[in-house]
Tab-separated table of C-alpha atoms in Angstrom:
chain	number	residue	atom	x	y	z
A	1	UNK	CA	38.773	-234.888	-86.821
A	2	UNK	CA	40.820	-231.768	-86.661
A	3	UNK	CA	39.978	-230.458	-83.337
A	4	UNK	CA	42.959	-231.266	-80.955
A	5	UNK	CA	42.862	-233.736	-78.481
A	6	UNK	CA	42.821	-233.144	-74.585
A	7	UNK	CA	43.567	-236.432	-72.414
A	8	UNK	CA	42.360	-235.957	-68.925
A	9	UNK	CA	43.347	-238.740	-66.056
A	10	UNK	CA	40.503	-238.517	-63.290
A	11	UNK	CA	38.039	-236.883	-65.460
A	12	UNK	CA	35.164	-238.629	-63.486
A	13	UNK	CA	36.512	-236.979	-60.423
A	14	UNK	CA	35.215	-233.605	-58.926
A	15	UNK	CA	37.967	-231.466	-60.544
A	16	UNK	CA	38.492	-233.832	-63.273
A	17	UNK	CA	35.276	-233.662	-64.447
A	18	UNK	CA	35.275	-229.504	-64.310
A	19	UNK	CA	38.441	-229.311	-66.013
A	20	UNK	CA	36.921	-232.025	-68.816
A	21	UNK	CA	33.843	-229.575	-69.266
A	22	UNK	CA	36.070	-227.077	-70.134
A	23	UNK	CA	38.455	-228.329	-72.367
A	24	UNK	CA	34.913	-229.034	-74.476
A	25	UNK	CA	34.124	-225.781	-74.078
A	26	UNK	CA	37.506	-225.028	-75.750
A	27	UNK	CA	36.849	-226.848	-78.874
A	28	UNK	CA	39.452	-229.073	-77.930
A	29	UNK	CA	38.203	-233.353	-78.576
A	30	UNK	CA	38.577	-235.192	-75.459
A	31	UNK	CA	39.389	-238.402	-73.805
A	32	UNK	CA	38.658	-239.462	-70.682
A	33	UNK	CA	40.661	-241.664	-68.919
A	34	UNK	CA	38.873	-243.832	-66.142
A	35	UNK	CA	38.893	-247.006	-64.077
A	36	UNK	CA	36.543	-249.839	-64.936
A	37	UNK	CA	35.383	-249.164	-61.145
A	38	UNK	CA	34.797	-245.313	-61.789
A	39	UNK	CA	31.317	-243.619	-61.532
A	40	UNK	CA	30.555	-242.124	-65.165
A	41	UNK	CA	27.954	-239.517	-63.467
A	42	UNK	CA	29.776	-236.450	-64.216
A	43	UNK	CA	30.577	-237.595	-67.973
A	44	UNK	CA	27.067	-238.370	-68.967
A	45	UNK	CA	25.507	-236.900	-71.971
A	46	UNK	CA	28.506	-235.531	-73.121
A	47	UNK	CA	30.499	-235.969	-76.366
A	48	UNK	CA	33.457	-237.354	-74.445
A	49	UNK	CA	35.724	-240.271	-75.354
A	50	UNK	CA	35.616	-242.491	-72.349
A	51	UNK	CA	39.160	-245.154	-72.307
A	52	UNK	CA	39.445	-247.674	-69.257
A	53	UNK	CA	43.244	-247.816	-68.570
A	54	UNK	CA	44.011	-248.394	-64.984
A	55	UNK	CA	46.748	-246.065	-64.021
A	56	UNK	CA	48.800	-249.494	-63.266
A	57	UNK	CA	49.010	-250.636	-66.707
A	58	UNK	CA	51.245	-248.522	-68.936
A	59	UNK	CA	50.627	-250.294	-72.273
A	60	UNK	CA	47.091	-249.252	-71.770
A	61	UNK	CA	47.990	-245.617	-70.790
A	62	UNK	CA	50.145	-245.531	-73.789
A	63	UNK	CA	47.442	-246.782	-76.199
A	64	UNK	CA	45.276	-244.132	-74.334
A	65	UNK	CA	47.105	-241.260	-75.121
A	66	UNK	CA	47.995	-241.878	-78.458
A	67	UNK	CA	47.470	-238.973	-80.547
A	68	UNK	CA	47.056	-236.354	-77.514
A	69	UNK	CA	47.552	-232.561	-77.924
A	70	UNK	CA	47.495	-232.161	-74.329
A	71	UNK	CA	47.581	-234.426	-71.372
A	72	UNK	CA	45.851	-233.550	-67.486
A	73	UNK	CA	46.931	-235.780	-65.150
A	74	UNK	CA	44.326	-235.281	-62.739
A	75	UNK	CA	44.174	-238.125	-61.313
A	76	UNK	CA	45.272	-239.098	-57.760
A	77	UNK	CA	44.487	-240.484	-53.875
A	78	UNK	CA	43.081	-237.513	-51.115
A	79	UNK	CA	42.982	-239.697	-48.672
A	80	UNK	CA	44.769	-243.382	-48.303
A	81	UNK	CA	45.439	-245.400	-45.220
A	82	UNK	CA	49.270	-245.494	-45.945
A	83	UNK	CA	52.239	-243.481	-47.017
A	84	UNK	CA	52.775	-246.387	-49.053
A	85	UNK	CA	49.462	-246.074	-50.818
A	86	UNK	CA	49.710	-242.097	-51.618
A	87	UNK	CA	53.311	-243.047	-53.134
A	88	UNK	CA	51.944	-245.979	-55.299
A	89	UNK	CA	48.775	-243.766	-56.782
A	90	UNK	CA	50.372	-240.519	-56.933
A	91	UNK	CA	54.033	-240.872	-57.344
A	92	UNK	CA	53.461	-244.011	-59.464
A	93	UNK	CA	50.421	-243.380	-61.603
A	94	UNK	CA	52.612	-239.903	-62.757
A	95	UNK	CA	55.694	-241.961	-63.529
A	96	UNK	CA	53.646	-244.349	-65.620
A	97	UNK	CA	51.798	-241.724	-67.093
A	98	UNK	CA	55.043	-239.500	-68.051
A	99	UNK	CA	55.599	-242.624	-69.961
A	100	UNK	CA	53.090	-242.825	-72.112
A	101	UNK	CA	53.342	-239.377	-72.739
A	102	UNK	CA	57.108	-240.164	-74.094
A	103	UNK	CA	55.195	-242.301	-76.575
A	104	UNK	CA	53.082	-239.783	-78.376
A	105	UNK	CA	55.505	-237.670	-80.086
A	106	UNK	CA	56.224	-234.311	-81.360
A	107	UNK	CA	52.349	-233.524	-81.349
A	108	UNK	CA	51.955	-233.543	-77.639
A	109	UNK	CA	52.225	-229.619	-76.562
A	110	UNK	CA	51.580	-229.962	-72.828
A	111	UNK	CA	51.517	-232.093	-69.854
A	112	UNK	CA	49.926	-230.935	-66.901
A	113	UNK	CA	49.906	-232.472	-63.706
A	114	UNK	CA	47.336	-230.992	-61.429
A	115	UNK	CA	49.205	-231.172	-58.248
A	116	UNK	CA	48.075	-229.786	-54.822
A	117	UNK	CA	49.083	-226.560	-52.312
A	118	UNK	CA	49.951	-229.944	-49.765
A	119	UNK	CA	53.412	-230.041	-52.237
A	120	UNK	CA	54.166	-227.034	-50.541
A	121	UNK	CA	52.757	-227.101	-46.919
A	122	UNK	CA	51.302	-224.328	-45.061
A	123	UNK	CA	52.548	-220.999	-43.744
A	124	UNK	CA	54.806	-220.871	-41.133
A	125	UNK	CA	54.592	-216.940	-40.626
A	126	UNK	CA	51.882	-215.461	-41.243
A	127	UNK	CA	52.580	-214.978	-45.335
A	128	UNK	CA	51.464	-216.794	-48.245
A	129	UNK	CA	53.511	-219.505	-49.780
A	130	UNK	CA	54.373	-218.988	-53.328
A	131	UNK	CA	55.479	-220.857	-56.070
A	132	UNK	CA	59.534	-219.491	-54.769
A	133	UNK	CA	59.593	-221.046	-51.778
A	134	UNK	CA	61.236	-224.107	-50.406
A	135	UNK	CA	58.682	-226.839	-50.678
A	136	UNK	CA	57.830	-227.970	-47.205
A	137	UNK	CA	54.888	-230.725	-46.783
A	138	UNK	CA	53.787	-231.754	-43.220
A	139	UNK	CA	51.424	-235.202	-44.467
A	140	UNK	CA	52.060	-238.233	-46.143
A	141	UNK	CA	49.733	-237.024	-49.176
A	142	UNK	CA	51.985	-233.619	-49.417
A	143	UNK	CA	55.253	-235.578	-49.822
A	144	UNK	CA	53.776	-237.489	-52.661
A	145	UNK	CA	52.205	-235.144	-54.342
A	146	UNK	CA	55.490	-232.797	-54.357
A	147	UNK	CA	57.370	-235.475	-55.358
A	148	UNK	CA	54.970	-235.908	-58.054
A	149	UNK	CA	55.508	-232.582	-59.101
A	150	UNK	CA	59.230	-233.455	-59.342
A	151	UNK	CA	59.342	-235.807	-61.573
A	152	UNK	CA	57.387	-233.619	-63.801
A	153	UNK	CA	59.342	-231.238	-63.666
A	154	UNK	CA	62.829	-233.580	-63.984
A	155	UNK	CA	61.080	-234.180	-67.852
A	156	UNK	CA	61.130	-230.345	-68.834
A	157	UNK	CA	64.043	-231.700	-71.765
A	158	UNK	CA	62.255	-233.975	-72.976
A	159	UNK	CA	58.390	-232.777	-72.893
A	160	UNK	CA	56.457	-229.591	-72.620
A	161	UNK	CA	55.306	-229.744	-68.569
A	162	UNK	CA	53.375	-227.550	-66.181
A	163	UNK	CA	52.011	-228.267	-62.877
A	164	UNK	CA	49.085	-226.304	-60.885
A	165	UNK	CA	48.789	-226.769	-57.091
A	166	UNK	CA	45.663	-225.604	-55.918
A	167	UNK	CA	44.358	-225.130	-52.421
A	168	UNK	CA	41.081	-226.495	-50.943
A	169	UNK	CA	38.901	-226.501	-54.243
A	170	UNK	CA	34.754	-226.726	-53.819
A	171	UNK	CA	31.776	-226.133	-55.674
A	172	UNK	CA	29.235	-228.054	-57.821
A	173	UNK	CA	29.947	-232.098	-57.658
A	174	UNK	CA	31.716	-231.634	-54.250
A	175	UNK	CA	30.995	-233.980	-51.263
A	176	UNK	CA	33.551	-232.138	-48.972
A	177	UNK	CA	32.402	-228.816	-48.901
A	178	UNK	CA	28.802	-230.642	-48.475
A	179	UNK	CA	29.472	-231.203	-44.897
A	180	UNK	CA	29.992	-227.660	-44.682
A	181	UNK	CA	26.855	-226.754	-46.070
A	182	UNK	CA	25.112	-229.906	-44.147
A	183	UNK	CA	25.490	-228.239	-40.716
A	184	UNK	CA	25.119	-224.751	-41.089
A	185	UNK	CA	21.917	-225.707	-42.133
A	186	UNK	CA	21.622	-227.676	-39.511
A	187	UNK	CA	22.607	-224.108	-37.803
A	188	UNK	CA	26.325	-224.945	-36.542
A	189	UNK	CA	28.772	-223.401	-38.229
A	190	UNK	CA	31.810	-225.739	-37.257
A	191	UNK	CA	35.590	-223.894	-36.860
A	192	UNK	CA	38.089	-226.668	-36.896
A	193	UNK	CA	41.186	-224.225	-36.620
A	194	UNK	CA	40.509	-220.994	-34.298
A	195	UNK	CA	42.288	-218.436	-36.075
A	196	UNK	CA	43.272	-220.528	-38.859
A	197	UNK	CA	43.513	-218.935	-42.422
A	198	UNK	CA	43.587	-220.890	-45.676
A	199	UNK	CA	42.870	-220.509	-49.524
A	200	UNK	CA	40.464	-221.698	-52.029
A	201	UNK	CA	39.549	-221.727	-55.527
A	202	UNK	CA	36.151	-222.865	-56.921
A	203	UNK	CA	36.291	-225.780	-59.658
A	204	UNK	CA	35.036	-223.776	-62.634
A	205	UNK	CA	38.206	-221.194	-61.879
A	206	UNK	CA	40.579	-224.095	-61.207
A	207	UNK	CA	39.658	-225.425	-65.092
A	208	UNK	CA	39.867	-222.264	-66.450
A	209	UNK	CA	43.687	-222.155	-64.924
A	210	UNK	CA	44.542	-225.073	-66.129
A	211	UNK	CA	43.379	-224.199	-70.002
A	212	UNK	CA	45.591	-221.271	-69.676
A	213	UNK	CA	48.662	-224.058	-68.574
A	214	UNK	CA	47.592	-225.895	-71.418
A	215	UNK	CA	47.521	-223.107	-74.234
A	216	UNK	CA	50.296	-220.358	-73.023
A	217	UNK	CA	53.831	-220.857	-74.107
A	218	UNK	CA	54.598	-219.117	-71.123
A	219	UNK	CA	53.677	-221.513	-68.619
A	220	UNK	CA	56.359	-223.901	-69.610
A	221	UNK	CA	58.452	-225.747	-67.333
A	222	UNK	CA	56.695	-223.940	-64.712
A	223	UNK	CA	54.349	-224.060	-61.094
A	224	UNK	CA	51.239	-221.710	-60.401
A	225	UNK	CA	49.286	-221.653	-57.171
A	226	UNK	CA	45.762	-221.196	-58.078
A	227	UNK	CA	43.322	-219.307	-55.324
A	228	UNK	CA	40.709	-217.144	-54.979
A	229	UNK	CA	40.536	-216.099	-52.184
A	230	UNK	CA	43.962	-216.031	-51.396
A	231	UNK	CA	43.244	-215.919	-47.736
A	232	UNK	CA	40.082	-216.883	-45.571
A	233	UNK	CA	39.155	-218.084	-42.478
A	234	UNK	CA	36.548	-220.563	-41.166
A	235	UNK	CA	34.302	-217.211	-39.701
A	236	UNK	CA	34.318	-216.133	-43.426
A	237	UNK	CA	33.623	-219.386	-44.780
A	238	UNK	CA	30.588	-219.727	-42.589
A	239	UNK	CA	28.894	-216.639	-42.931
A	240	UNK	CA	29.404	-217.041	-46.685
A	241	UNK	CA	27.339	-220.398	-46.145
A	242	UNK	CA	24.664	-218.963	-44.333
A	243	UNK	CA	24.151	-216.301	-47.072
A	244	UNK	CA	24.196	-218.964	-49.537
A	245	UNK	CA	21.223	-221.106	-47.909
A	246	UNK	CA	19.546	-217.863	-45.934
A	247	UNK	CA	19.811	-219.280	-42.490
A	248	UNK	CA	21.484	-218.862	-39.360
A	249	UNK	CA	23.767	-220.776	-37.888
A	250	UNK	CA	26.091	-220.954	-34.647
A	251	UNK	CA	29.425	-220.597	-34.394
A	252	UNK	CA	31.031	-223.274	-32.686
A	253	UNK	CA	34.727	-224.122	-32.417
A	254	UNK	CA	35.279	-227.575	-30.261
A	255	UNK	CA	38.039	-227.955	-28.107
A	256	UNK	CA	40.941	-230.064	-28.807
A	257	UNK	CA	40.263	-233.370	-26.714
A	258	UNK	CA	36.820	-233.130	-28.769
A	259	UNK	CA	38.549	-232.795	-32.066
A	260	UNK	CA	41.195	-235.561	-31.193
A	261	UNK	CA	37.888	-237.905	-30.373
A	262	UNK	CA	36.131	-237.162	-33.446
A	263	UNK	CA	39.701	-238.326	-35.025
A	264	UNK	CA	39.832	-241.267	-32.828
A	265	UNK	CA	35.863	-241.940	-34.318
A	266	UNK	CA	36.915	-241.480	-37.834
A	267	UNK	CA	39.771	-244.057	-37.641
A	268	UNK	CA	37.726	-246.345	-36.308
A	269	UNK	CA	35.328	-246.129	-38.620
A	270	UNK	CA	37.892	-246.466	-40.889
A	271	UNK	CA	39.026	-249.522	-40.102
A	272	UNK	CA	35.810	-250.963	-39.541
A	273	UNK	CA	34.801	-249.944	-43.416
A	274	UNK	CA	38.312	-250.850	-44.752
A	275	UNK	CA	37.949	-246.751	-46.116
A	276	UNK	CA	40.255	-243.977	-45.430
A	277	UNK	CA	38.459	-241.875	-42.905
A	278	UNK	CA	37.168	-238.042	-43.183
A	279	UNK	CA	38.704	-236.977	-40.359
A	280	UNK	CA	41.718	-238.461	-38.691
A	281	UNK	CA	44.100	-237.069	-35.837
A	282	UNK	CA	47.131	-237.161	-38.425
A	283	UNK	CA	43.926	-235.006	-41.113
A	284	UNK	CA	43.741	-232.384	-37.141
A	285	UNK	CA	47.688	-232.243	-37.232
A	286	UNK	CA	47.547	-231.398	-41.157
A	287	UNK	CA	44.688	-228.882	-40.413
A	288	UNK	CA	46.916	-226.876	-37.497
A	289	UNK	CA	49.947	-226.975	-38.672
A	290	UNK	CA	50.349	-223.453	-39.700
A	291	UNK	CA	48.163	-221.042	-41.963
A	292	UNK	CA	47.516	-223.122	-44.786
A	293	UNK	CA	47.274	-220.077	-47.155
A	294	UNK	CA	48.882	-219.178	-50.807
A	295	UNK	CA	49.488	-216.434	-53.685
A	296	UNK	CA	47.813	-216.807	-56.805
A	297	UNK	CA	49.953	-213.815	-58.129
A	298	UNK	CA	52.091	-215.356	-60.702
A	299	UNK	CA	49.396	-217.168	-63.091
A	300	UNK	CA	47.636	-214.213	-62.572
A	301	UNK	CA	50.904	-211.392	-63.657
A	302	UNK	CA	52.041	-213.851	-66.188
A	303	UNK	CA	49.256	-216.146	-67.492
A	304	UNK	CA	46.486	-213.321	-67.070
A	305	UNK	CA	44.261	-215.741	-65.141
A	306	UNK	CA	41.454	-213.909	-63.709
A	307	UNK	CA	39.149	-215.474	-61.028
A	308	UNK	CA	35.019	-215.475	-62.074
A	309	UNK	CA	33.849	-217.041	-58.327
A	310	UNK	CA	34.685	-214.871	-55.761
A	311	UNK	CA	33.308	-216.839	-52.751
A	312	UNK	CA	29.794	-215.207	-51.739
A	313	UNK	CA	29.068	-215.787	-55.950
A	314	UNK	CA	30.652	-219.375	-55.443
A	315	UNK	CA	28.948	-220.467	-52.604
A	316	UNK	CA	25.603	-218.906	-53.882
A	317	UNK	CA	26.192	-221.048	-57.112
A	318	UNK	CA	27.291	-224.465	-55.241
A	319	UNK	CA	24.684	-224.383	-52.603
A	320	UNK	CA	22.012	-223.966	-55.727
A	321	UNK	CA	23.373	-226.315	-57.105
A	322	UNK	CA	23.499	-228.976	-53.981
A	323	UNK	CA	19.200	-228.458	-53.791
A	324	UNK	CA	19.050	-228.786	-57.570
A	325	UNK	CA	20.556	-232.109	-56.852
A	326	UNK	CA	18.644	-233.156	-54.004
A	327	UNK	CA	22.161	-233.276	-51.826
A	328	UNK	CA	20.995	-230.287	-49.489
């Protein structure tokens, strides 16, 4: 087997699984690595090497890896009921797995750690964030994921790192963006931040990026916001929707004592499931703190990435997708 070998943490995740699909495409061999809990749907049917090694045990994430070319560390919580549980998947799982990667040797070229634009927190004037300014995270999940990044980046000496933060990511597989899609054709096209301006990046883009991390000398030792758009704003997002499904839909932007409920609703349900909730009043806070918007110009000047889903292609292709799958 002379191909080279791509490892991929959280490959039966949304991105995971789009970044997996891609390293195929690439020629590369790969391994998935998964939880004994994990749904397989995503992997089906497809030549990859599946490896249960809970992200807790290191002397199964160093048997994992053995042999790896490249290692994505995709994996990671969104949503926990705790700062202590966003520290002990996101902070911890990368420690362990910066381990094992110590283990493999001199034929490991790469590790990436797929981070998120939360590392870095929103705008606070009006102007993307890029990859030069101070890291400032307003959540729980932010502050673990940046200090994720850091300890990535604290191994440049002794390995070959990278780490990609992208913003809000959708498209095929997705269950958030769903909701989206759920009520404008349901004809409500919901604005959770009046005024508010963030990125995105569709999944298919977001692998491609990270191949380019993986392969380019160049993107040693370094960061890359990943978004295209760079900026957009819920009136945007919904008309793109509407075009997608061929509908109508109307606009509808609830006050803040009705937002703060719907929080209130989602914690309780929360609690009641033992799940982290969808929406919270701490997820509202996140949401308005500040224009939660990046720059994608630095992988693009130096790496040469070039976006393929602008957003009224993306959301054409996601919401086809969503009927093909009987979601929508």
């Amino acid at each position: 087997m002379s191909e080279p070998l791509a490892v991929v943490t959280g490959a039966s995740g949304f991105v995971g699984s789009h970044i997996a699909d891609e390293l195929l495409r690439r020629g590369a061999r790969v391994r998935c690595i998964v939880r004994g809990s994990s749904s397989r749907r995503w992997l089906q049917g497809k030549p990859f090497e599946i490896v249960v090694a809970p992200l807790e045990d290191s002397a199964a994430l160093a048997a994992a890896v053995a042999g790896a070319t490249w290692i994505v560390h995709a994996a990671g919580l969104t949503s926990a009921k705790s700062a202590a549980e966003f520290h002990e998947a996101n902070v911890g799982g990368t420690e362990r797995m910066l381990r094992a990667a110590l283990t493999v040797g001199p034929g490991l070229r790469r590790f990436l750690v797929i981070s998120s634009q939360a590392a870095a927190g929103p705008s606070r004037d009006g102007r993307p964030v890029s990859e030069a300014h101070p890291p400032r995270p307003v959540s729980d999940y932010g502050q673990s994921k940046l200090r994720s990044e850091e300890l990535v980046l604290q191994m440049r000496n002794r390995l070959s790192v990278c780490a990609i933060r992208p913003p809000a990511v959708y498209g095929p597989r997705d269950e958030a963006t769903l909701k989206l899609f759920k009520a404008v054709k349901r004809h409500l096209q919901p604005v959770l931040h009046h005024g508010g301006k963030f990125s995105l990046v569709h999944a298919e883009d977001l692998a491609r990026a990270s191949w380019l991390a993986l392969d380019d000398d160049r993107a040693a030792g370094e960061i890359f916001f990943v978004s295209e758009p760079d900026a957009t704003d819920y009136d945007a997002l919904g008309l793109a929707a509407k075009r997608a499904i061929g509908t109508w839909a109307i606009r509808f932007a609830p006050p803040a004592w009705l937002l703060t409920l719907g929080g209130l609703a989602g914690e309780a349900i929360g609690a009641l499931t033992n799940r982290p909730p969808f929406l919270s009043r701490r997820k509202l806070r996140e949401i308005q703190a500040g224009d939660w918007i990046c720059t994608s110009a630095k992988i693009r000047e130096r790496l040469g990435w070039s976006p393929r889903m602008p957003i009224d292609a993306g959301f054409h292709q996601t919401a086809a997708w969503y009927r093909e799958a009987g979601w929508l």
